[in-house]
């Protein structure tokens, strides 16, 4: 069965929206094929092709989100942020082309990113991020390979369509993951973190949602994060790591409730003393509030500058040391779960 046939049982309005999304994906496929074979020689032709391709990819990713939302009422089947190549598209769209990020810092420095138009080719595009402090200008260049982006997009698109097709073919079933997640959370409150519990939840979730192994579903991605957090040990900040694990458990618990159309109040976690202290500092500081927005993504063009400025801004020695520890984290998944705590601290 194809995705076109799989949407037949949707309500009239949902089916129309799904058909529109599928049509957009097909049009973008045609654009991509044409982009690959077009022989653009002049600069104007190259720019037209490249910006046309980027706009097409933006439309296609929106179509994937819309198709997922139409078919499931949520966007959990699409997980663009897991793919570093596709995240580059997000930066181009949100922070460089569509709504350029201009960051002004309390010490008088400022940062922004721009595309290097003279270096655009059919193969790649580069953008440069400037951090200006007085007369000192720091520059960092990022290059986006279109071949890598297109391969990543094709893979993500195909995975999403397969997942949605299988989801729509799914028959009513007994749901066991909700109870298992409640048990997982209760154990975490007692400091118990068992990898075997995560393995069982993964098996049950795949079966209940008719998903293939290797699916990029956001629930499974967060489950993978949890596996890494469960075995992460640190002599000084273990309480913060355990808090991050509990947050991720609640995140997948909420996803599971949404998927199964259940409305249950999500428990509120008690912040560890260090996180509570950080919360009180950020809550009363407008500049700090602006600096935390991208701290869950270490690949963001302004991640390091924002974090540097936050460290300079905060005077409390214990919080400064916590942020310096966060800054030293090299593992992307570890950085994500700690950065997520900071980004969402006021939520």
Coordinates of C-alpha atoms in Angstrom, one line a residue:
X1 CA 0.0 0.0 0.0
X2 CA 1.2 3.5 -0.8
X3 CA 0.7 6.6 1.4
X4 CA -1.9 7.8 -1.1
X5 CA -4.1 4.7 -0.4
X6 CA -3.2 4.8 3.3
X7 CA -4.9 8.2 3.7
X8 CA -8.2 7.0 2.2
X9 CA -9.8 6.4 5.6
X10 CA -9.1 9.9 6.9
X11 CA -11.9 12.4 7.4
X12 CA -12.8 14.5 4.3
X13 CA -10.9 17.6 5.5
X14 CA -7.9 15.7 6.7
X15 CA -7.7 13.7 3.5
X16 CA -7.7 17.0 1.4
X17 CA -4.9 18.4 3.5
X18 CA -3.0 15.2 3.3
X19 CA -3.4 15.1 -0.5
X20 CA -2.1 18.7 -0.7
X21 CA 1.0 17.8 1.4
X22 CA 1.7 14.7 -0.8
X23 CA 1.3 16.8 -4.0
X24 CA 3.8 19.4 -2.6
X25 CA 6.3 16.6 -1.9
X26 CA 6.0 15.3 -5.5
X27 CA 6.5 18.8 -6.9
X28 CA 9.6 19.2 -4.8
X29 CA 10.9 15.9 -6.0
X30 CA 10.6 17.2 -9.6
X31 CA 12.5 20.4 -8.6
X32 CA 15.3 18.3 -7.1
X33 CA 15.6 16.1 -10.1
X34 CA 15.8 19.2 -12.4
X35 CA 18.3 20.8 -10.1
X36 CA 20.6 17.8 -10.4
X37 CA 20.7 17.8 -14.2
X38 CA 20.4 21.6 -15.0
X39 CA 23.6 23.0 -16.4
X40 CA 23.7 26.5 -14.8
X41 CA 26.7 28.5 -16.0
X42 CA 26.0 32.1 -15.2
X43 CA 26.0 33.4 -11.7
X44 CA 22.3 34.5 -12.1
X45 CA 21.3 30.9 -13.1
X46 CA 23.2 29.4 -10.2
X47 CA 21.6 31.7 -7.7
X48 CA 18.2 31.1 -9.2
X49 CA 18.8 27.3 -8.9
X50 CA 20.2 27.4 -5.4
X51 CA 17.6 29.6 -3.9
X52 CA 14.9 27.7 -5.7
X53 CA 16.2 24.5 -4.3
X54 CA 16.3 25.9 -0.8
X55 CA 12.8 27.2 -1.0
X56 CA 11.6 23.9 -2.4
X57 CA 13.2 22.0 0.6
X58 CA 11.6 24.5 3.0
X59 CA 8.2 23.7 1.4
X60 CA 8.8 20.0 1.5
X61 CA 9.8 19.9 5.2
X62 CA 6.6 21.9 6.0
X63 CA 4.7 19.4 3.9
X64 CA 6.1 16.5 6.0
X65 CA 5.1 18.2 9.2
X66 CA 1.6 19.0 7.9
X67 CA 1.2 15.4 6.6
X68 CA 2.2 14.0 10.0
X69 CA -0.1 16.4 11.8
X70 CA -3.0 15.7 9.5
X71 CA -2.7 11.9 9.8
X72 CA -1.8 11.7 13.6
X73 CA -2.8 15.1 15.1
X74 CA 0.9 15.5 16.1
X75 CA 4.3 15.9 14.4
X76 CA 6.2 13.2 16.3
X77 CA 6.8 11.2 13.1
X78 CA 9.1 13.9 11.8
X79 CA 12.4 14.4 13.5
X80 CA 14.4 16.8 11.4
X81 CA 16.5 18.1 14.4
X82 CA 18.1 14.6 14.7
X83 CA 19.9 15.1 11.4
X84 CA 22.7 17.6 11.4
X85 CA 22.5 18.2 7.7
X86 CA 18.9 19.1 7.8
X87 CA 19.4 21.3 10.9
X88 CA 21.6 23.5 8.6
X89 CA 18.5 24.1 6.6
X90 CA 16.7 25.2 9.7
X91 CA 19.5 27.7 10.5
X92 CA 19.4 29.0 7.0
X93 CA 15.7 29.5 7.1
X94 CA 15.1 30.8 10.6
X95 CA 18.3 32.6 11.6
X96 CA 20.0 33.7 8.3
X97 CA 17.6 34.1 5.4
X98 CA 14.1 34.4 6.7
X99 CA 14.5 36.1 10.1
X100 CA 18.2 37.0 10.5
X101 CA 19.4 36.6 14.1
X102 CA 21.0 39.7 15.4
X103 CA 22.2 39.2 19.0
X104 CA 23.2 42.2 21.1
X105 CA 25.1 41.4 24.3
X106 CA 25.4 43.4 27.6
X107 CA 29.2 43.9 27.1
X108 CA 28.5 45.8 23.9
X109 CA 29.3 43.0 21.5
X110 CA 26.9 41.7 19.0
X111 CA 26.6 38.7 16.6
X112 CA 24.9 38.0 13.3
X113 CA 25.1 35.6 10.3
X114 CA 25.0 36.2 6.6
X115 CA 25.3 34.1 3.4
X116 CA 28.5 34.5 1.4
X117 CA 26.8 35.0 -1.9
X118 CA 30.0 35.3 -4.0
X119 CA 30.9 31.7 -3.0
X120 CA 27.5 30.1 -3.8
X121 CA 27.9 27.2 -6.3
X122 CA 25.7 24.3 -7.5
X123 CA 27.5 22.1 -5.0
X124 CA 27.5 24.2 -1.8
X125 CA 26.6 27.3 0.1
X126 CA 28.5 29.0 2.9
X127 CA 27.5 31.4 5.6
X128 CA 29.6 33.4 8.0
X129 CA 28.8 34.2 11.6
X130 CA 30.3 37.5 13.0
X131 CA 30.9 38.2 16.6
X132 CA 31.9 41.9 17.0
X133 CA 33.5 43.1 20.3
X134 CA 34.8 46.6 20.0
X135 CA 37.4 46.6 17.3
X136 CA 37.7 42.8 17.5
X137 CA 35.8 40.7 15.0
X138 CA 35.6 36.9 15.2
X139 CA 34.4 35.1 12.1
X140 CA 33.4 31.5 11.7
X141 CA 32.3 29.9 8.4
X142 CA 29.9 27.0 7.9
X143 CA 29.5 25.3 4.6
X144 CA 26.3 23.5 3.6
X145 CA 26.8 20.7 1.0
X146 CA 23.7 20.3 -1.2
X147 CA 24.6 16.7 -2.0
X148 CA 24.6 15.9 1.8
X149 CA 21.4 17.9 2.4
X150 CA 19.5 16.2 -0.4
X151 CA 20.6 12.7 0.7
X152 CA 19.5 13.5 4.2
X153 CA 16.2 14.9 3.0
X154 CA 15.5 11.9 0.8
X155 CA 16.2 9.6 3.7
X156 CA 14.0 11.5 6.2
X157 CA 11.2 11.9 3.7
X158 CA 11.1 8.2 2.9
X159 CA 11.3 7.2 6.6
X160 CA 8.4 9.5 7.4
X161 CA 6.2 8.3 4.6
X162 CA 6.9 4.6 5.5
X163 CA 6.1 5.3 9.2
X164 CA 2.9 7.2 8.4
X165 CA 1.8 4.5 6.0
X166 CA 2.3 1.8 8.6
X167 CA 0.7 4.0 11.3
X168 CA -2.5 4.5 9.2
X169 CA -2.7 0.7 8.5
X170 CA -2.5 0.0 12.3
X171 CA -5.4 -1.8 13.9
X172 CA -6.7 -1.2 17.5
X173 CA -4.4 -2.7 20.1
X174 CA -3.8 -3.1 23.7
X175 CA -1.6 -0.2 25.0
X176 CA 1.1 -1.3 27.5
X177 CA 3.6 1.5 27.1
X178 CA 1.7 4.0 29.3
X179 CA 1.8 1.8 32.3
X180 CA 5.5 1.0 31.7
X181 CA 6.3 4.7 31.5
X182 CA 4.5 5.4 34.7
X183 CA 6.6 2.7 36.4
X184 CA 9.8 4.0 34.8
X185 CA 9.1 7.5 36.2
X186 CA 8.2 6.2 39.7
X187 CA 11.5 4.2 39.7
X188 CA 13.4 7.3 38.6
X189 CA 12.1 9.2 41.6
X190 CA 13.8 6.6 43.8
X191 CA 17.1 7.0 41.8
X192 CA 16.6 3.7 39.9
X193 CA 17.4 3.8 36.1
X194 CA 17.3 0.4 34.4
X195 CA 18.3 0.1 30.7
X196 CA 16.2 -3.1 30.5
X197 CA 13.0 -1.1 31.2
X198 CA 13.9 1.2 28.2
X199 CA 14.4 -1.9 25.9
X200 CA 11.0 -3.3 26.8
X201 CA 9.3 0.1 26.2
X202 CA 11.0 0.3 22.8
X203 CA 9.7 -3.1 21.8
X204 CA 6.2 -2.4 23.0
X205 CA 6.1 1.0 21.3
X206 CA 7.2 -0.3 18.0
X207 CA 4.6 -3.0 18.1
X208 CA 1.8 -0.7 19.3
X209 CA 2.4 1.9 16.6
X210 CA 3.3 -0.6 13.8
X211 CA 6.7 1.0 13.3
X212 CA 9.8 -0.6 11.8
X213 CA 13.0 -0.8 13.7
X214 CA 15.2 2.1 12.8
X215 CA 12.2 4.5 12.7
X216 CA 13.1 8.2 13.3
X217 CA 10.0 8.8 15.4
X218 CA 10.7 11.4 18.1
X219 CA 9.6 9.0 20.9
X220 CA 12.3 6.5 19.8
X221 CA 14.9 9.3 19.5
X222 CA 14.2 10.5 23.1
X223 CA 14.3 6.9 24.2
X224 CA 17.8 6.6 22.7
X225 CA 18.8 9.8 24.6
X226 CA 17.5 8.3 27.8
X227 CA 19.7 5.2 27.3
X228 CA 22.7 7.4 27.1
X229 CA 21.7 9.5 30.1
X230 CA 20.9 6.4 32.2
X231 CA 24.6 5.4 32.0
X232 CA 26.1 8.9 32.3
X233 CA 27.9 9.4 35.6
X234 CA 29.5 12.5 37.0
X235 CA 30.9 13.0 40.5
X236 CA 29.8 16.6 40.9
X237 CA 26.6 17.0 38.8
X238 CA 24.9 13.6 39.0
X239 CA 21.8 15.2 40.6
X240 CA 21.5 17.4 37.5
X241 CA 21.9 14.5 35.1
X242 CA 19.3 12.5 37.0
X243 CA 17.0 15.5 36.8
X244 CA 17.6 15.6 33.0
X245 CA 16.7 11.9 32.8
X246 CA 13.4 12.5 34.7
X247 CA 12.6 15.4 32.3
X248 CA 13.1 13.2 29.3
X249 CA 10.9 10.4 30.8
X250 CA 8.1 13.0 31.2
X251 CA 8.7 14.2 27.7
X252 CA 8.1 10.7 26.2
X253 CA 5.3 10.1 28.6
X254 CA 3.5 13.1 27.3
X255 CA 4.2 12.0 23.7
X256 CA 2.7 8.6 24.5
X257 CA -0.4 10.2 26.0
X258 CA -0.9 12.3 22.9
X259 CA -0.5 9.4 20.6
X260 CA -3.1 7.4 22.5
X261 CA -5.5 10.4 22.9
X262 CA -5.2 10.4 26.7
X263 CA -5.4 13.5 28.8
X264 CA -3.6 13.1 32.1
X265 CA -1.9 15.8 34.1
X266 CA 1.9 15.7 33.8
X267 CA 3.7 15.5 37.1
X268 CA 5.8 18.6 38.1
X269 CA 9.4 17.9 39.0
X270 CA 11.1 19.5 41.9
X271 CA 14.2 21.2 40.7
X272 CA 17.6 20.3 42.2
X273 CA 19.0 23.2 44.3
X274 CA 21.5 24.3 41.5
X275 CA 18.8 24.3 38.8
X276 CA 16.4 26.2 41.2
X277 CA 19.1 28.8 41.8
X278 CA 19.7 29.1 38.0
X279 CA 15.9 29.5 37.5
X280 CA 15.7 32.4 40.0
X281 CA 18.6 34.2 38.3
X282 CA 17.3 33.8 34.7
X283 CA 13.7 34.7 35.8
X284 CA 14.8 38.2 36.9
X285 CA 17.3 38.9 34.1
X286 CA 16.0 40.0 30.6
X287 CA 19.4 39.5 29.0
X288 CA 19.7 36.0 30.4
X289 CA 16.3 35.1 29.1
X290 CA 17.4 35.9 25.5
X291 CA 20.7 34.0 25.9
X292 CA 19.1 30.6 26.7
X293 CA 17.0 30.1 23.6
X294 CA 19.6 28.0 21.6
X295 CA 21.4 26.3 24.4
X296 CA 19.9 22.9 23.5
X297 CA 21.6 22.9 20.1
X298 CA 25.4 23.0 20.2
X299 CA 25.5 23.3 16.4
X300 CA 23.6 26.6 16.3
X301 CA 25.8 29.4 14.9
X302 CA 25.5 31.5 18.1
X303 CA 25.5 28.7 20.7
X304 CA 29.0 29.2 22.0
X305 CA 28.8 33.0 22.0
X306 CA 25.4 32.9 23.9
X307 CA 26.8 30.5 26.4
X308 CA 30.0 32.6 26.9
X309 CA 27.9 35.7 27.5
X310 CA 25.6 33.8 30.0
X311 CA 28.7 32.7 31.9
X312 CA 30.0 36.2 32.0
X313 CA 26.6 37.6 33.1
X314 CA 26.1 35.3 36.0
X315 CA 28.0 36.1 39.2
X316 CA 27.1 33.2 41.4
X317 CA 30.2 31.0 41.6
X318 CA 28.2 27.7 41.8
X319 CA 26.1 28.5 38.8
X320 CA 29.1 29.8 36.9
X321 CA 30.8 26.4 37.5
X322 CA 27.7 24.5 36.4
X323 CA 27.6 26.5 33.1
X324 CA 31.4 25.9 32.6
X325 CA 30.8 22.2 33.0
X326 CA 28.0 22.4 30.5
X327 CA 30.3 24.2 28.1
X328 CA 32.9 21.4 28.3
X329 CA 30.4 18.7 27.3
X330 CA 31.3 17.4 23.9
X331 CA 28.7 14.7 23.4
X332 CA 25.8 16.1 21.4
X333 CA 23.2 14.1 23.2
X334 CA 24.5 15.0 26.6
X335 CA 24.7 18.6 25.6
X336 CA 21.1 18.5 24.4
X337 CA 19.6 17.2 27.6
X338 CA 21.4 19.7 29.8
X339 CA 20.8 22.5 27.3
X340 CA 17.1 21.6 27.2
X341 CA 16.9 22.0 31.0
X342 CA 18.3 25.5 30.7
X343 CA 16.3 26.5 27.6
X344 CA 13.0 25.4 29.1
X345 CA 13.8 26.5 32.7
X346 CA 11.1 29.2 32.7
X347 CA 8.4 26.9 31.1

